[in-house]
CSV table of C-alpha atoms in Angstrom, one decimal:
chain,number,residue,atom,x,y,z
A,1,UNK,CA,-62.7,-22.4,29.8
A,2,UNK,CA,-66.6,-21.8,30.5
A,3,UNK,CA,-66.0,-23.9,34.3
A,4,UNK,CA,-62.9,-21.1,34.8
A,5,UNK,CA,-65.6,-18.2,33.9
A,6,UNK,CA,-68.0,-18.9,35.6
A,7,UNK,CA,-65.4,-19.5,38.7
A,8,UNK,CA,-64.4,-16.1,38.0
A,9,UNK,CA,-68.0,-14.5,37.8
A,10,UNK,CA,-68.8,-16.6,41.2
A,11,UNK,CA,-65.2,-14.9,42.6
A,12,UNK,CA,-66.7,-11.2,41.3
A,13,UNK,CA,-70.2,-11.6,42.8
A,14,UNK,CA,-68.8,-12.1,46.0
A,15,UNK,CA,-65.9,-9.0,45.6
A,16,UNK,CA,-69.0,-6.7,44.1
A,17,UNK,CA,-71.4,-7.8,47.2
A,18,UNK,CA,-68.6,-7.1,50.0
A,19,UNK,CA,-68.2,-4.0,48.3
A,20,UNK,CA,-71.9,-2.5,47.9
A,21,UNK,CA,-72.0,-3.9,51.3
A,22,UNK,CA,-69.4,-2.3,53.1
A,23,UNK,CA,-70.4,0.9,51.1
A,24,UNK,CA,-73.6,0.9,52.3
A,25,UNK,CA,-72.4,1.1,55.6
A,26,UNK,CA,-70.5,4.0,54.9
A,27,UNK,CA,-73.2,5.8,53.3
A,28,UNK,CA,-76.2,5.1,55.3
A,29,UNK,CA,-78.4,7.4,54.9
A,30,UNK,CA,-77.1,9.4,52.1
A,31,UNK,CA,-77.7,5.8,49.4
A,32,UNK,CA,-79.7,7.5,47.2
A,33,UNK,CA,-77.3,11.1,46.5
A,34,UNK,CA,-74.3,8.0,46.0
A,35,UNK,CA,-76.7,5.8,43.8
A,36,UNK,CA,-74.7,6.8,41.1
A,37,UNK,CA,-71.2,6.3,42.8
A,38,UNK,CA,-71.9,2.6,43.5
A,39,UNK,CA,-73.2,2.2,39.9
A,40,UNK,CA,-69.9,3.8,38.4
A,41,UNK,CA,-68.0,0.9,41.2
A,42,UNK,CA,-70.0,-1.9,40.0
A,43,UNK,CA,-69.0,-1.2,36.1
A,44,UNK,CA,-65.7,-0.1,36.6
A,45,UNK,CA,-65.3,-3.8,38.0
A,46,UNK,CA,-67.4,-4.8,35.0
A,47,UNK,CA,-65.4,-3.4,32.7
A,48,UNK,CA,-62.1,-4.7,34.1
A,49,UNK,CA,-63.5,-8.7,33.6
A,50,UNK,CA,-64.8,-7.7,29.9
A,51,UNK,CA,-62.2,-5.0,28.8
A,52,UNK,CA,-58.9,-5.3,31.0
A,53,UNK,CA,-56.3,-6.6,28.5
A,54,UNK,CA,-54.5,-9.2,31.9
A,55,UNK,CA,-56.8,-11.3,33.9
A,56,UNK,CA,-57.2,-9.8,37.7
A,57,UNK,CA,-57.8,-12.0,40.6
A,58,UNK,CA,-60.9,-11.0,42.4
A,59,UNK,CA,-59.0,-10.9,45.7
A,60,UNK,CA,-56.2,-8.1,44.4
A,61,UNK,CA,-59.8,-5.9,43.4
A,62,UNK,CA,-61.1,-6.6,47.3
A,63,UNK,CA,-57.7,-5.6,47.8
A,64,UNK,CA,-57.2,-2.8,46.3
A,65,UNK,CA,-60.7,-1.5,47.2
A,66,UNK,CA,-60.2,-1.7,51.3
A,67,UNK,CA,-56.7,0.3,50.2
A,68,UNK,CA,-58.7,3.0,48.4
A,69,UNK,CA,-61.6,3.4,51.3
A,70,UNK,CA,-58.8,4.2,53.6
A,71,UNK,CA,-56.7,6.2,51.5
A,72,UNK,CA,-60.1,8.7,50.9
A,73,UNK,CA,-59.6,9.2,54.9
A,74,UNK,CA,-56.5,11.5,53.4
A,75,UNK,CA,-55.0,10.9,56.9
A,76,UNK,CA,-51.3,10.0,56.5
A,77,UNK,CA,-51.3,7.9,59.6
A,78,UNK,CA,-54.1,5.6,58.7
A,79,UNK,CA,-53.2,2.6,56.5
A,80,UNK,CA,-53.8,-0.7,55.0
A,81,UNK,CA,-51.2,-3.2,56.2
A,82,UNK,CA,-50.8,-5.8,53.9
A,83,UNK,CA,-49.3,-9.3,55.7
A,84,UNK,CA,-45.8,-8.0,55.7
A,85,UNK,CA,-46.2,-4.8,56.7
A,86,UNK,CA,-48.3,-5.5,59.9
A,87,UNK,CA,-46.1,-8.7,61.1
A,88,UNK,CA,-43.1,-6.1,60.6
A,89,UNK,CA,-45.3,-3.7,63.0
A,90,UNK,CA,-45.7,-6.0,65.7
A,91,UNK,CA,-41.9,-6.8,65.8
A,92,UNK,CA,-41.3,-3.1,66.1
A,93,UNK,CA,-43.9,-3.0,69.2
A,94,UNK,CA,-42.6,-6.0,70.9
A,95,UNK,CA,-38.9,-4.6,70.1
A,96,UNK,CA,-37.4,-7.4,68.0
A,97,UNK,CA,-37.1,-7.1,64.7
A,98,UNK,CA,-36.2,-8.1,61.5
A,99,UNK,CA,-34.2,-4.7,60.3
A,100,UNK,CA,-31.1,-2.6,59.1
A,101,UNK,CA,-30.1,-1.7,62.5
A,102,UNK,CA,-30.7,2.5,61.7
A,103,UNK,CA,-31.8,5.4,63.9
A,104,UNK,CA,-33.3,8.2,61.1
A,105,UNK,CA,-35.1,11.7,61.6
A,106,UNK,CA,-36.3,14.5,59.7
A,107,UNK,CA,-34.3,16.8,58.0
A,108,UNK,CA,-35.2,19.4,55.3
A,109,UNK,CA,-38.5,16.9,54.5
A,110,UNK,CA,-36.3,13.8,53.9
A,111,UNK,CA,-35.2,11.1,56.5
A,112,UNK,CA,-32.1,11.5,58.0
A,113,UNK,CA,-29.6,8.8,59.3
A,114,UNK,CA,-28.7,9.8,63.0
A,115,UNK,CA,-26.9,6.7,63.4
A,116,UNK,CA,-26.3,3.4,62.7
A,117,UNK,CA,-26.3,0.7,65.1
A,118,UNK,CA,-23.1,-1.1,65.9
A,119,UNK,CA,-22.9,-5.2,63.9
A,120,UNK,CA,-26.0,-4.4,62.0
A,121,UNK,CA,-26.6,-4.3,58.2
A,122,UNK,CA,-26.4,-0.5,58.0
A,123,UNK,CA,-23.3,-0.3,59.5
A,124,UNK,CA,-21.8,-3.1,57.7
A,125,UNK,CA,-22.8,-1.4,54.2
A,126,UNK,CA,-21.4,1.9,55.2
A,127,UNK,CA,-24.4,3.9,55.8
A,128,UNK,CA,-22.9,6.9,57.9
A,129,UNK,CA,-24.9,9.3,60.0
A,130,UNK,CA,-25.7,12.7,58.0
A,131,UNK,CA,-26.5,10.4,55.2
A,132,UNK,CA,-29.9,11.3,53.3
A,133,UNK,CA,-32.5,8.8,52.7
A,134,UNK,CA,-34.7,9.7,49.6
A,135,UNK,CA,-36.2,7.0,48.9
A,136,UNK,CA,-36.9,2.9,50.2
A,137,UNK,CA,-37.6,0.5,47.5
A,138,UNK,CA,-37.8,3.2,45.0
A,139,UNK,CA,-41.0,4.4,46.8
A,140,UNK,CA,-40.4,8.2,47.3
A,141,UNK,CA,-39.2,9.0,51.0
A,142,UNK,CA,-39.9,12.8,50.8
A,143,UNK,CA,-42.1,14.1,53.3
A,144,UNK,CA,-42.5,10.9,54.7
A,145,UNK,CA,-43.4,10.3,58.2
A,146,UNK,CA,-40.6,8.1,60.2
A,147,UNK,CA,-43.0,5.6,61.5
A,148,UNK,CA,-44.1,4.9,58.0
A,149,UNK,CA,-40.3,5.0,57.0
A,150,UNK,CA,-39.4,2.4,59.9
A,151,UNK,CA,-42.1,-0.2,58.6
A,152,UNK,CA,-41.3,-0.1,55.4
A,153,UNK,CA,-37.1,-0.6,56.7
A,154,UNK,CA,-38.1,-3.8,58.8
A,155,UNK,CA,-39.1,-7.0,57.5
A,156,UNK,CA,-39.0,-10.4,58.0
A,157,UNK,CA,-35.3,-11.9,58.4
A,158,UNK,CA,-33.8,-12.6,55.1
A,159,UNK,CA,-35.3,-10.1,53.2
A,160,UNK,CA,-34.2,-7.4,51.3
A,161,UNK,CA,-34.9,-3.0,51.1
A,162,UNK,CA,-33.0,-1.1,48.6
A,163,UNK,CA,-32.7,2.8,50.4
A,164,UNK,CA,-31.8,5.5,47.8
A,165,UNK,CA,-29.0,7.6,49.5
A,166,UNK,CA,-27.8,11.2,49.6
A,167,UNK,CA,-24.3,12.0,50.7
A,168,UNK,CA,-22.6,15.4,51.2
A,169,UNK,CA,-19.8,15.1,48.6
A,170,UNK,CA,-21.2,13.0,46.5
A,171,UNK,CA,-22.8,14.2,43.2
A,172,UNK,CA,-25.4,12.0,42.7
A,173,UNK,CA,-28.0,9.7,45.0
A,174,UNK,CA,-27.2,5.8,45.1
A,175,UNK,CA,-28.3,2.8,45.7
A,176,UNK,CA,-27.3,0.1,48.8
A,177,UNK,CA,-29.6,-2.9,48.9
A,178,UNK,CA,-29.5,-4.4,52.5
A,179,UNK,CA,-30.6,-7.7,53.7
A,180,UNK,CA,-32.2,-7.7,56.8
A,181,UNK,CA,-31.3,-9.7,60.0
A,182,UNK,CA,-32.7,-10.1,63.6
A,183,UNK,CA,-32.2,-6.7,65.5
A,184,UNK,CA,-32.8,-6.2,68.9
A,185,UNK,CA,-31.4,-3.0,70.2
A,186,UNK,CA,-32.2,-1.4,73.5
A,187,UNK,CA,-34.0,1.9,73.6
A,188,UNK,CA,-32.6,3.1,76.4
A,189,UNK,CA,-28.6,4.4,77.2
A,190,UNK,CA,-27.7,5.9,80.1
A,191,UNK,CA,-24.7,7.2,81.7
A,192,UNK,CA,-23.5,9.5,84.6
A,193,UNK,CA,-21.8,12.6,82.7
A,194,UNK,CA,-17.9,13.1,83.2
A,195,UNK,CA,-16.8,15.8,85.2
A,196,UNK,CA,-20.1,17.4,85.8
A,197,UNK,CA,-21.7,17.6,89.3
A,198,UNK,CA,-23.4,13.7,90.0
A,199,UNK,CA,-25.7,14.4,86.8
A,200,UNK,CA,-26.8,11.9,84.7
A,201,UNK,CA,-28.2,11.1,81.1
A,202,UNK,CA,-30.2,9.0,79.4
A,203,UNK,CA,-31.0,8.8,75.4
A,204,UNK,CA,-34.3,7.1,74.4
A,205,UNK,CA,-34.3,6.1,70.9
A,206,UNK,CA,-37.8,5.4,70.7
A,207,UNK,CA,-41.0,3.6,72.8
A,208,UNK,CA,-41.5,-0.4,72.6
A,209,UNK,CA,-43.2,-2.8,75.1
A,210,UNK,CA,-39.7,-2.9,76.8
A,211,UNK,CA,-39.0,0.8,76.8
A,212,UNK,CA,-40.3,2.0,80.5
A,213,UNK,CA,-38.7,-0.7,82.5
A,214,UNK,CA,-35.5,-0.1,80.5
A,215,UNK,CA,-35.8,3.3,81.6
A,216,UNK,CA,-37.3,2.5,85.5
A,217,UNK,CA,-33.9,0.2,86.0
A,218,UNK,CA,-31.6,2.7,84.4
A,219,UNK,CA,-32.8,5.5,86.9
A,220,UNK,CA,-31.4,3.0,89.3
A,221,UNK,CA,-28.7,2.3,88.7
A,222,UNK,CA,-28.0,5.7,88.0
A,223,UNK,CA,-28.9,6.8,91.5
A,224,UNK,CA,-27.1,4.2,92.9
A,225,UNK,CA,-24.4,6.4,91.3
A,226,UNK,CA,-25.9,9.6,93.5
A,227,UNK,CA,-27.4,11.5,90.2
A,228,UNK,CA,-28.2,14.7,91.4
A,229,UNK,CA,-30.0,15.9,88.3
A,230,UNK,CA,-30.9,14.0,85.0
A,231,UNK,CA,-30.9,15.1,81.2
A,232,UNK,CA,-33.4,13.3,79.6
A,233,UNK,CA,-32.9,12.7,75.6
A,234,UNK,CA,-35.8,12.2,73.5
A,235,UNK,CA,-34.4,14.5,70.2
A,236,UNK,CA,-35.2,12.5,67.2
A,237,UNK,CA,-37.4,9.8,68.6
A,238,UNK,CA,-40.2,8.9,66.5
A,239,UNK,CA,-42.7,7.9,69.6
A,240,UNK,CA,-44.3,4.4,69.5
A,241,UNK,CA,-45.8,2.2,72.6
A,242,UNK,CA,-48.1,4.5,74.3
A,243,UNK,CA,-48.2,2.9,77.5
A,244,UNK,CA,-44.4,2.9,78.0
A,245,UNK,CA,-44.2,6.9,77.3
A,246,UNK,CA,-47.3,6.7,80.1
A,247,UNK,CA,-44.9,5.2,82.4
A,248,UNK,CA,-41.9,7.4,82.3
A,249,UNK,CA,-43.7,10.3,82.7
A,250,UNK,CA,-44.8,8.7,85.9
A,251,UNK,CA,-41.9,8.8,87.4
A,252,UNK,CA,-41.4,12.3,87.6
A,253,UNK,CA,-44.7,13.5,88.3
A,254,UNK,CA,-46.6,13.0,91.7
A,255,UNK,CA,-49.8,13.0,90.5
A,256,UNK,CA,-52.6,14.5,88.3
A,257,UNK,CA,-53.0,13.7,84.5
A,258,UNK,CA,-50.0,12.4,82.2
A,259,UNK,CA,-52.5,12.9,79.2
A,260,UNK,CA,-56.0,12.8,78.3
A,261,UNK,CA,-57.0,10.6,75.2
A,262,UNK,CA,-60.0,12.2,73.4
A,263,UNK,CA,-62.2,10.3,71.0
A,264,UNK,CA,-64.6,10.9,68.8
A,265,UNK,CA,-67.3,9.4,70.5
A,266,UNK,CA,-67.7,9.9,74.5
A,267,UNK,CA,-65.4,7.3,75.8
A,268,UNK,CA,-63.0,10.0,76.8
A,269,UNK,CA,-59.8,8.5,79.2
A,270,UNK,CA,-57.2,10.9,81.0
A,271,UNK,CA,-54.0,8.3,82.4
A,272,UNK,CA,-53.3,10.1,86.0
A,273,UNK,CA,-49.5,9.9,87.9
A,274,UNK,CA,-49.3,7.5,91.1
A,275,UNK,CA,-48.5,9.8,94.1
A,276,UNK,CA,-44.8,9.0,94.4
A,277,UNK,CA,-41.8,10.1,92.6
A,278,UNK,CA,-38.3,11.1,91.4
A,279,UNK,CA,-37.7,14.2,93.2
A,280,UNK,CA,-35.0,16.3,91.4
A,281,UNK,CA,-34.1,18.6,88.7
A,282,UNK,CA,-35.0,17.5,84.9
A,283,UNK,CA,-34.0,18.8,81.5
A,284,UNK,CA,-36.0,17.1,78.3
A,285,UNK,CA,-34.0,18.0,74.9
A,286,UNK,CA,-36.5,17.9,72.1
A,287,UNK,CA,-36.3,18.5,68.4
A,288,UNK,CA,-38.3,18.7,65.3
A,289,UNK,CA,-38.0,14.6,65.3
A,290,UNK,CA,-39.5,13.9,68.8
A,291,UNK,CA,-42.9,12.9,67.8
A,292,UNK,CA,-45.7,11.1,69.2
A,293,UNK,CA,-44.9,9.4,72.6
A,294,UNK,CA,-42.3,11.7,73.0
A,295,UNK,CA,-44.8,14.7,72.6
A,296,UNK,CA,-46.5,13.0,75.4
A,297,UNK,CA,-43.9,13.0,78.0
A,298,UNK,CA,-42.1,16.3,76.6
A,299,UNK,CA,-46.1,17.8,76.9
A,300,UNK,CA,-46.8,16.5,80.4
A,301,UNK,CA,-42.9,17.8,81.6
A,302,UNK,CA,-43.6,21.0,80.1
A,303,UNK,CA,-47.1,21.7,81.4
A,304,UNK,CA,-46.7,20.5,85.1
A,305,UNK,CA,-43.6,22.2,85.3
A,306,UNK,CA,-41.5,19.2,86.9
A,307,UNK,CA,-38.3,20.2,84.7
A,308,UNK,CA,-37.0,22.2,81.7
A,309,UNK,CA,-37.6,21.6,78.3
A,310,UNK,CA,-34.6,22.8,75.9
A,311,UNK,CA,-34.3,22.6,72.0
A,312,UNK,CA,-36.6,23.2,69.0
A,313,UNK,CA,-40.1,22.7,68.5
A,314,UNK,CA,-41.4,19.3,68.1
A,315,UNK,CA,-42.5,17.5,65.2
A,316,UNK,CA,-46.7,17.6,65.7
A,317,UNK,CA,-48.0,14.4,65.8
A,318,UNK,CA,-51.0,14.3,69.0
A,319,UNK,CA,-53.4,11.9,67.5
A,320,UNK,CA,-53.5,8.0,68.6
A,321,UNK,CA,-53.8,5.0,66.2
A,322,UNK,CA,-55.1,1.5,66.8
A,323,UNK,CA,-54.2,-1.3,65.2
A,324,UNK,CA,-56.8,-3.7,64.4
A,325,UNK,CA,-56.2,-7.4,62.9
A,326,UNK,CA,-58.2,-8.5,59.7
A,327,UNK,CA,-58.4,-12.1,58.2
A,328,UNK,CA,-55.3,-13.1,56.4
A,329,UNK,CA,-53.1,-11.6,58.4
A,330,UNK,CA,-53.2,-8.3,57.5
A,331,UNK,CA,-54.3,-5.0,59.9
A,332,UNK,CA,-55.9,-1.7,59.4
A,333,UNK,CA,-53.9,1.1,61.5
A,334,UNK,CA,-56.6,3.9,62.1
A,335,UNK,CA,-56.5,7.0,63.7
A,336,UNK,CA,-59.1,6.6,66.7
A,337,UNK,CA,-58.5,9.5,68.7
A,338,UNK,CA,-56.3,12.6,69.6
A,339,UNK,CA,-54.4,13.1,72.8
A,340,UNK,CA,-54.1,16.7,75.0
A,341,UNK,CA,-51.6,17.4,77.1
A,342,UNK,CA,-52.4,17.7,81.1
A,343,UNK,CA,-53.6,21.3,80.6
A,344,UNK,CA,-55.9,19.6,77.6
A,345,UNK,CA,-53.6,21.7,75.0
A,346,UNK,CA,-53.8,20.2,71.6
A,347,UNK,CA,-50.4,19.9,70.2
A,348,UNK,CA,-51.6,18.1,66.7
A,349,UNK,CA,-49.9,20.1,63.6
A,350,UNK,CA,-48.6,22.3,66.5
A,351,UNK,CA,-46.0,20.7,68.0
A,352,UNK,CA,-44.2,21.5,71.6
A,353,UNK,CA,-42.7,24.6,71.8
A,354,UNK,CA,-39.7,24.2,74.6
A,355,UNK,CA,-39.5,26.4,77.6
A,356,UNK,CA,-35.3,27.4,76.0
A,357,UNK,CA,-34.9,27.3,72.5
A,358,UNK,CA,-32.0,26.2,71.0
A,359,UNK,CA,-31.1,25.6,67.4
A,360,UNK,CA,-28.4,22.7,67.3
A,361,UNK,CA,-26.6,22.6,63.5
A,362,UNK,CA,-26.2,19.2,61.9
A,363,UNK,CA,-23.2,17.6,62.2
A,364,UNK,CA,-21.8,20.6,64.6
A,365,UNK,CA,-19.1,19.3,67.0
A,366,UNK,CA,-20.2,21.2,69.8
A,367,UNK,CA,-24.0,20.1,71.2
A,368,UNK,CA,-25.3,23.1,72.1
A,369,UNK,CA,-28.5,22.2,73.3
A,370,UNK,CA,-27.1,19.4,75.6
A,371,UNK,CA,-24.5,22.2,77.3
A,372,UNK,CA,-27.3,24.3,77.7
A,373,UNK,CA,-29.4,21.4,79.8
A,374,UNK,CA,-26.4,20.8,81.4
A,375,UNK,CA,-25.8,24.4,82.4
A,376,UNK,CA,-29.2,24.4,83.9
A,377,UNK,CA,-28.8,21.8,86.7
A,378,UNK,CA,-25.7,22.5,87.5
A,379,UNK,CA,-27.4,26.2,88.6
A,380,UNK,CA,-30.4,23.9,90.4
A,381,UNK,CA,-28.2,21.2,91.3
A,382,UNK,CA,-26.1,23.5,93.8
């Protein structure tokens, strides 16, 4: 028993040093107004060996300390990724995953299913699009943002998430546990609308590695089908892989900035179109769930005028985070800089307002904000 103490001390004299160390870096110059602060630290971790009724591991304190430092931040898009959570991040970036196989949004400050995806474990459990998702793993969904949301749906193959559903016509919330398998769905549909005038449409679900050639060989193939005119989908696309929204936008505009990337500290970057591109008429349909990458392309449509954007004002979200890898496996995702639109606006908590607004019901059989991009090129298109 005294060899196992004095293990433990050794274990807590290394946790209290990285500690004091890592706040002194914090607190430079200011050590002696937070004197007191790291004396409070160093016996709260005292008092946990002497007084804590269960033996804690020194590592799940280290733990739980890098968690709180990043939580003070009060940012909602940095965060502490344990193991699980940033190997289920990279999947998502590389696009293959271990998931459900579900598309969600934002309604009414809960997640929304806006569908599920054919031969996946949504679909086979009878999730249904409308349906509500108010919780994952018990952990309250409200409010939450759908990037978080998708990391905590994905995980490795085999495992299981438990989602807490809300269905119109049913009195209460329930359960469905789901076991996740290997998804790899494509980002990017595309199609040449029936009986319109050679105009074509393409849905992006959302931005991985993959995600801008999906979208360059779509364009393709559908001008090999003479598109005229193209609607271009992004309503209720959480963002992701910056440099794939980069290259979309670059197919549309001839040159100048797609977006400038601001940090904090002078190392300022703007991402400028290559002189060559698609030359015809564009509608963008946006909604309160295009966020992120697809603020960036709705942004640098909207503000160099190369088509019409049509819908509701988008979700908000025009600040960039990094991902950086720590030991064991796990990451810290921090928010290192902001991004402005071509004409430097700063869309953060602001959101794109389109150049048409259209309100589109939930659930409504007739899609009133694609008939309205529609009705648009067929005036440009003739």
């Amino acid at each position: 028993m005294k060899r196992d103490s004095l293990a433990f001390w050794g274990k807590l004299t290394i946790v209290l040093a990285s500690i004091v160390f890592a706040i002194l870096l914090l607190v430079g110059g200011t050590l002696a107004v937070n004197y007191n602060g790291l004396g409070n630290l160093i016996k709260v971790v005292t008092l946990i060996k002497g007084q804590y009724l269960f033996e804690v591991a020194p590592e799940q304190m280290v733990e739980g300390a890098i968690k709180g430092v990043v939580e003070s931040l009060d940012d909602p898009y940095s965060t502490y990724l344990d193991t699980k959570t940033y190997s289920a991040l990279q999947e998502q970036i590389r696009g293959s995953f271990g998931g459900i196989g579900v598309l969600v949004g934002v309604k009414e400050h809960y997640l929304t299913v806006v569908k599920p995806f054919p031969n996946t474990p949504a679909a086979e459990k009878g999730i249904k699009a409308g349906d509500l998702i108010t919780a994952i793993d018990k952990k309250p969904a409200k409010d939450m943002d759908t990037e978080t949301a998708v990391n905590l749906m994905r995980g490795p193959v085999g495992s299981s998430v438990e989602l807490t559903i809300v269905r119109e016509g049913v009195k209460e919330p329930f359960p469905v546990q789901l076991t996740r398998k290997e998804i790899s769905v494509p980002t990017v549909e595309g199609k040449m609308l029936p009986d319109e005038n050679n105009i074509g449409y393409i849905v992006i679900s959302q931005f991985t590695e993959n995600t801008g050639d999906e979208v360059v060989k779509t364009l393709a193939e559908l001008r090999e089908q003479d598109m005229k005119g193209l609607v271009l989908d992004l309503r209720d696309n959480p963002g992701g892989e910056l440099n794939s929204a980069i290259k979309i936008v670059d197919q549309f505009l001839g040159e100048g900035p797609i977006v400038h990337i601001d940090f904090r500290i002078g190392r300022d970057h703007t991402f400028n179109a290559e002189p060559d591109k698609l030359n015809m008429p564009l509608v963008v349909l946006v909604n309160k769930g295009s966020a992120s990458a697809s603020e960036i392309l709705a942004g640098a449509i909207k503000d160099t005028k190369v088509g019409t954007l049509v819908g509701t004002k988008t979700f908000g979200k025009g600040i960039v985070q990094t991902v950086f890898p720590l030991e064991s496996g796990a990451g810290l995702k921090l928010t290192t800089a902001r991004y402005l639109t071509p004409n430097k606006n700063d869309i953060h908590k602001k959101g794109v307002t389109p150049d048409v607004v259209i309100e589109q019901e939930v659930d409504a059989e007739q899609d009133k904000q694609l008939e309205t991009a529609i009705n648009i090129l067929r005036e440009k298109i003739m």
